[in-house]
PDB file of C-alpha atoms in Angstrom:
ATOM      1  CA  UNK A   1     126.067 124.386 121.937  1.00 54.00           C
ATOM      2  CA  UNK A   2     127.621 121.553 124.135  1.00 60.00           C
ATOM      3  CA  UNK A   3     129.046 118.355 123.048  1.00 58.00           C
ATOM      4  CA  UNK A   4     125.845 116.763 124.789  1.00 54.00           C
ATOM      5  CA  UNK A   5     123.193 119.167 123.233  1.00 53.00           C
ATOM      6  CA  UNK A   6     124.893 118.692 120.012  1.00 56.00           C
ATOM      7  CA  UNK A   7     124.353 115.096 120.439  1.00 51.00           C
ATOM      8  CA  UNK A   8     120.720 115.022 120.716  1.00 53.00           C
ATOM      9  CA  UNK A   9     120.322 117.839 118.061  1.00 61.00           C
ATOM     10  CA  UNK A  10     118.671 116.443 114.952  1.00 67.00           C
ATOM     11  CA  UNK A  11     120.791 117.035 111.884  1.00 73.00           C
ATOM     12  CA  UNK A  12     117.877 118.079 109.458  1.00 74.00           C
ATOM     13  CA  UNK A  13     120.304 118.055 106.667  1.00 79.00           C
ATOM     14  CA  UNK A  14     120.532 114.036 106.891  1.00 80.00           C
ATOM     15  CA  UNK A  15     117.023 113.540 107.517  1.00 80.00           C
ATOM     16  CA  UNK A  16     116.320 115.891 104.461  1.00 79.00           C
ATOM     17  CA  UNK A  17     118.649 113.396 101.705  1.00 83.00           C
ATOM     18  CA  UNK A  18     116.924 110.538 103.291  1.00 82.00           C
ATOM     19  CA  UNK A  19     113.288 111.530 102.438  1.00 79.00           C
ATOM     20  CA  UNK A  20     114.744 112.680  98.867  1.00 80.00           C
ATOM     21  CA  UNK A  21     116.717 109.711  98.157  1.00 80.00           C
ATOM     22  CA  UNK A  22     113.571 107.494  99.698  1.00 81.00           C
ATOM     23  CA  UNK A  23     110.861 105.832  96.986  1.00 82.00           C
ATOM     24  CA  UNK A  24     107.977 107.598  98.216  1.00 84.00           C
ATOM     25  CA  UNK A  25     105.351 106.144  95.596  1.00 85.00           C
ATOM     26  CA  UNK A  26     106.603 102.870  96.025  1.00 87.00           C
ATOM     27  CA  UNK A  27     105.918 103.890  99.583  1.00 88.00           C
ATOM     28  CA  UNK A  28     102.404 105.561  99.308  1.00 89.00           C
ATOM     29  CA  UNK A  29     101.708 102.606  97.011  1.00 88.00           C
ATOM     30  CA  UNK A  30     102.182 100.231 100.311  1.00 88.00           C
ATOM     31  CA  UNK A  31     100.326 102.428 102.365  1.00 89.00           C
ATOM     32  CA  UNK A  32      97.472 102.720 100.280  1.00 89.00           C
ATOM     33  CA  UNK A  33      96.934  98.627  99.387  1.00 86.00           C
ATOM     34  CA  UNK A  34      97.273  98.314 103.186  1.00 86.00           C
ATOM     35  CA  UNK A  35      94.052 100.433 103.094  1.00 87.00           C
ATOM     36  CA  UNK A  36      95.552 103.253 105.077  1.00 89.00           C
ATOM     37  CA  UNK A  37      93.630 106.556 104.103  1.00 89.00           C
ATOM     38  CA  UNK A  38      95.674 109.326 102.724  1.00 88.00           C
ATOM     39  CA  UNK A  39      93.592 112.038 104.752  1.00 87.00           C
ATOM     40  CA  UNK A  40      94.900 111.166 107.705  1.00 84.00           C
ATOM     41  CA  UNK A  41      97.463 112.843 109.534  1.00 85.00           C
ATOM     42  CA  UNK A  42      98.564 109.045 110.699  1.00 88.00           C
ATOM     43  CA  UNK A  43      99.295 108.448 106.995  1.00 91.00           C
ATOM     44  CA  UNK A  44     101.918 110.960 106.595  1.00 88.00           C
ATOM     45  CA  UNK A  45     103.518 110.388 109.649  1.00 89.00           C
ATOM     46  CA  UNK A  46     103.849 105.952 108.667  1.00 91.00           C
ATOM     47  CA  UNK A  47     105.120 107.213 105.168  1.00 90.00           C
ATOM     48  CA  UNK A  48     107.766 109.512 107.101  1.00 88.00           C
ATOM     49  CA  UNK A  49     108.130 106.932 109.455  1.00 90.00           C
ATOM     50  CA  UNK A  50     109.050 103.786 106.788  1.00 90.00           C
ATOM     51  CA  UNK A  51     111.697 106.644 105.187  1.00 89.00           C
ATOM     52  CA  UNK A  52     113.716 106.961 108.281  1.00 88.00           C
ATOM     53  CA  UNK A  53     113.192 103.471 109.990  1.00 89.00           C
ATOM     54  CA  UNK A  54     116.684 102.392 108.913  1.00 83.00           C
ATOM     55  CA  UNK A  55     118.520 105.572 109.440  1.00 83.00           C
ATOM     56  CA  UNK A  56     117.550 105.254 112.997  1.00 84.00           C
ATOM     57  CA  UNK A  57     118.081 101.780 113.570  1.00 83.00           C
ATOM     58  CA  UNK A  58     114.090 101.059 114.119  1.00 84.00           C
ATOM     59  CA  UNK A  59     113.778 102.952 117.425  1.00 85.00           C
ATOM     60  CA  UNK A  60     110.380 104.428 116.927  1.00 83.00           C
ATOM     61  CA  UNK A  61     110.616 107.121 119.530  1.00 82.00           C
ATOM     62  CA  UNK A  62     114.217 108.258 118.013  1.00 83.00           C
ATOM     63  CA  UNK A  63     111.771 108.859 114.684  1.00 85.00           C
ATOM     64  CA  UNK A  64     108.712 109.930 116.455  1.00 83.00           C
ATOM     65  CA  UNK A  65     110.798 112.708 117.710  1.00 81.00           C
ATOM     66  CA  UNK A  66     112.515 113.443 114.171  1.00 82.00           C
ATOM     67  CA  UNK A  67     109.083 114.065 113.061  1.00 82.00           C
ATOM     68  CA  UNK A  68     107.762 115.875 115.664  1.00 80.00           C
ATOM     69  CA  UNK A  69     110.662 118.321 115.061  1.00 77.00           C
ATOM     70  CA  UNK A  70     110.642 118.005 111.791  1.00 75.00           C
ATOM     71  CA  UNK A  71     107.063 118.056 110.389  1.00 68.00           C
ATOM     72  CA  UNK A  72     104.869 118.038 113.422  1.00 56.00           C
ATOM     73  CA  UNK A  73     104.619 121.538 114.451  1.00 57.00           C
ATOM     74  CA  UNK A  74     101.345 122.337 113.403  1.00 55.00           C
ATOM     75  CA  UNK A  75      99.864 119.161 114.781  1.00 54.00           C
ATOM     76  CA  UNK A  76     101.526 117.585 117.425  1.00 50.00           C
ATOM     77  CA  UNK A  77     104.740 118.179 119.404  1.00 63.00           C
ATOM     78  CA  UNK A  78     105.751 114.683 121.126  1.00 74.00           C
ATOM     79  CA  UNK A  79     106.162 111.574 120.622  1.00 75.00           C
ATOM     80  CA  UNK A  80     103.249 110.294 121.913  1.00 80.00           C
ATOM     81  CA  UNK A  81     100.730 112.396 119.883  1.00 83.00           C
ATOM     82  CA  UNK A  82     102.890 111.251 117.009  1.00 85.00           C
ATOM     83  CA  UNK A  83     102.461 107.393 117.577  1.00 86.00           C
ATOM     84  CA  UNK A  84      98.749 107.980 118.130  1.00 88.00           C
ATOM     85  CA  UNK A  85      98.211 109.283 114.931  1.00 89.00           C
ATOM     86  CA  UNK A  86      99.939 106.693 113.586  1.00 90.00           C
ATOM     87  CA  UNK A  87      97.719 104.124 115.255  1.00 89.00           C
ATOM     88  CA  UNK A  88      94.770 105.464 114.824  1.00 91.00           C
ATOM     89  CA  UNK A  89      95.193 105.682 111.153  1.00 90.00           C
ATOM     90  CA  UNK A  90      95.975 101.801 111.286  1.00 89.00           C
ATOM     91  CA  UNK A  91      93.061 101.041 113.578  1.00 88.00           C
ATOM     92  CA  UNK A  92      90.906 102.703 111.062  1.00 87.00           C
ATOM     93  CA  UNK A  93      91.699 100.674 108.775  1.00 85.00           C
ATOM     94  CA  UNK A  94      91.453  97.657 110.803  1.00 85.00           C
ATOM     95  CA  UNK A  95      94.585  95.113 111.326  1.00 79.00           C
ATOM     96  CA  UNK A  96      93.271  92.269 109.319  1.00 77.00           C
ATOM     97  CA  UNK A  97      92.105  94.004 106.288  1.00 83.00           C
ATOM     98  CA  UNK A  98      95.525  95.401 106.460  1.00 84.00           C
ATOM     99  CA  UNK A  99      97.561  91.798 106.760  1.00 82.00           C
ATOM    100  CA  UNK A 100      94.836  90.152 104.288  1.00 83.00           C
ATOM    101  CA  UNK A 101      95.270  93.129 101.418  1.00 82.00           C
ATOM    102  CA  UNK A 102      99.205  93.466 102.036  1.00 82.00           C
ATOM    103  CA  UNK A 103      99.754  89.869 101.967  1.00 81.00           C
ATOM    104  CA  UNK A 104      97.416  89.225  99.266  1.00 83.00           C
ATOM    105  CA  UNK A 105      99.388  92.124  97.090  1.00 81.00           C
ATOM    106  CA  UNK A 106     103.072  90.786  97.867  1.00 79.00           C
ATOM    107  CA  UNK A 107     102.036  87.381  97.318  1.00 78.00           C
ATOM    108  CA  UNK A 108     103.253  85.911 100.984  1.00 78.00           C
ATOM    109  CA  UNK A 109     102.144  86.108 104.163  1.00 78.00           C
ATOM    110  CA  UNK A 110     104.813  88.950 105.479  1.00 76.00           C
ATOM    111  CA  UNK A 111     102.041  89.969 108.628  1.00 76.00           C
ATOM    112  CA  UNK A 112     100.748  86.929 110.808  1.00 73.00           C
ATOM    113  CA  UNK A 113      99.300  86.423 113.769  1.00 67.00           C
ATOM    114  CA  UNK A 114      97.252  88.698 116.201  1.00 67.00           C
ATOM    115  CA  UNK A 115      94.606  91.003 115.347  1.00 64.00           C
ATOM    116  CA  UNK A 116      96.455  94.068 116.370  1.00 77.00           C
ATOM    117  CA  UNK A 117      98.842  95.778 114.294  1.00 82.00           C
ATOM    118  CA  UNK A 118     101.468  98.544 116.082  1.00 84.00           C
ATOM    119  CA  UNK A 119     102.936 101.467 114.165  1.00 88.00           C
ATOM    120  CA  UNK A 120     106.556  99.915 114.517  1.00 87.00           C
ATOM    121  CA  UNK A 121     105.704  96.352 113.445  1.00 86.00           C
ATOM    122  CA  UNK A 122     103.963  97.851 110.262  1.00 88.00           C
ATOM    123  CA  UNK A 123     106.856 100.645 109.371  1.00 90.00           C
ATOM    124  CA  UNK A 124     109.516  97.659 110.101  1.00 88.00           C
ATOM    125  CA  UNK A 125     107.649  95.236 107.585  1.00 86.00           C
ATOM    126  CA  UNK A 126     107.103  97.773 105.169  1.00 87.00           C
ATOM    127  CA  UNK A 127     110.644  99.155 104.786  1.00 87.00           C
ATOM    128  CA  UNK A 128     111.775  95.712 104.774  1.00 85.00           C
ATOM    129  CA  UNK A 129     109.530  94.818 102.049  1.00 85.00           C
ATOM    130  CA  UNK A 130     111.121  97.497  99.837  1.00 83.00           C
ATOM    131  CA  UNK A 131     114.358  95.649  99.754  1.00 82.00           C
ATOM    132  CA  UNK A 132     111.967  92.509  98.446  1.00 82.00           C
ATOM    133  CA  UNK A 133     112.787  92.090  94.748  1.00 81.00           C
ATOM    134  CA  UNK A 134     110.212  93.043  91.973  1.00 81.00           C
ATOM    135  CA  UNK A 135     108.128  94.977  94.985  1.00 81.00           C
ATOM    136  CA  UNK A 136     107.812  98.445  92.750  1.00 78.00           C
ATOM    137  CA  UNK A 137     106.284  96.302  89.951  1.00 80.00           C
ATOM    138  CA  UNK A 138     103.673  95.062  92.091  1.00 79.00           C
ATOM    139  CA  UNK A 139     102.655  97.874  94.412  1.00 79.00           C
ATOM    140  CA  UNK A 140     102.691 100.991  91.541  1.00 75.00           C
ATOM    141  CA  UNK A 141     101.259 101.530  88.470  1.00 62.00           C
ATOM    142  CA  UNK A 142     102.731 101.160  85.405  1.00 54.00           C
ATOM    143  CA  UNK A 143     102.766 102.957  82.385  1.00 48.00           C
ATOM    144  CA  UNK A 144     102.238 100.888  79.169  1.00 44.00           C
ATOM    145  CA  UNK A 145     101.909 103.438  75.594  1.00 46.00           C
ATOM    146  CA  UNK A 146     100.746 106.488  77.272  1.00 47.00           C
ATOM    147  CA  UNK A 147      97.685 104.017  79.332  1.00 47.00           C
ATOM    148  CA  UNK A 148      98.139 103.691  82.936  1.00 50.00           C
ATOM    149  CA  UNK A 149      97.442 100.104  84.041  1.00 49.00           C
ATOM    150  CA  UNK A 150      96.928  98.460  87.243  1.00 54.00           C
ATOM    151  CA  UNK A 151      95.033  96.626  89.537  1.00 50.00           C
ATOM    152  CA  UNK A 152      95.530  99.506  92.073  1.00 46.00           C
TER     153      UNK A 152
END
């Protein structure tokens, strides 16, 4: 392999620790409240997506392509079919339900404006948002003597 190819080559191992080390119910958690539906094949793909936005410095086709590689095979292969999943899935569930419940659940209004909602702005806010203390508390369920509790 050339220094070039070896470049562009996706190093799976990295990608791999990320998505381990990532909170992904904290992260389905988000999703969900937004009023994303987990049957989508857009849903997996933003969940991917808010794991890897920082490793990639927020350049949506540089993740797009990780996942296509990555997970993609059996769906789609390219970038493109990637970020339309990804809107679709937000379309679906309609841009101002989306602001209204995440805004409503974090207390602030994090989304503004428009009635449109792209994959990136939504996978930047999100992984943002995890940094946002006391976030886990109110996105997940928690466990109080064996009772699960939550307005989830």
């Amino acid at each position: 392999m050339n220094e070039r190819a070896r470049k562009k080559a996706i190093d799976m191992e990295r990608v791999r620790r990320i998505i381990d080390d990532s909170d992904k119910e904290l992260i389905t958690a988000m999703l969900v409240t937004s009023g994303v539906r987990a049957s989508k094949i857009g849903f997996e793909y933003l969940k991917i997506a808010v794991q890897l936005y920082r490793a990639y410095g927020g350049v949506m086709e540089k993740i797009c392509k990780v996942i296509a590689v990555a997970y993609a095979t059996n769906y789609a292969t390219n970038y493109a079919a990637i970020e339309k999943d990804m809107r679709k899935a937000l379309e679906e569930a309609g841009a101002r339900e989306i602001k209204t419940n995440f805004n409503r659940k974090i207390g602030s209004r994090v989304f503004r404006g428009g009635e449109t909602i792209t994959p990136k702005e939504y996978v930047a806010v999100l992984s943002e948002c995890m940094d946002m203390p006391n976030i886990h508390e109110k996105f997940c369920l928690k466990k109080v003597k064996n009772r699960v509790v939550g307005d989830n």
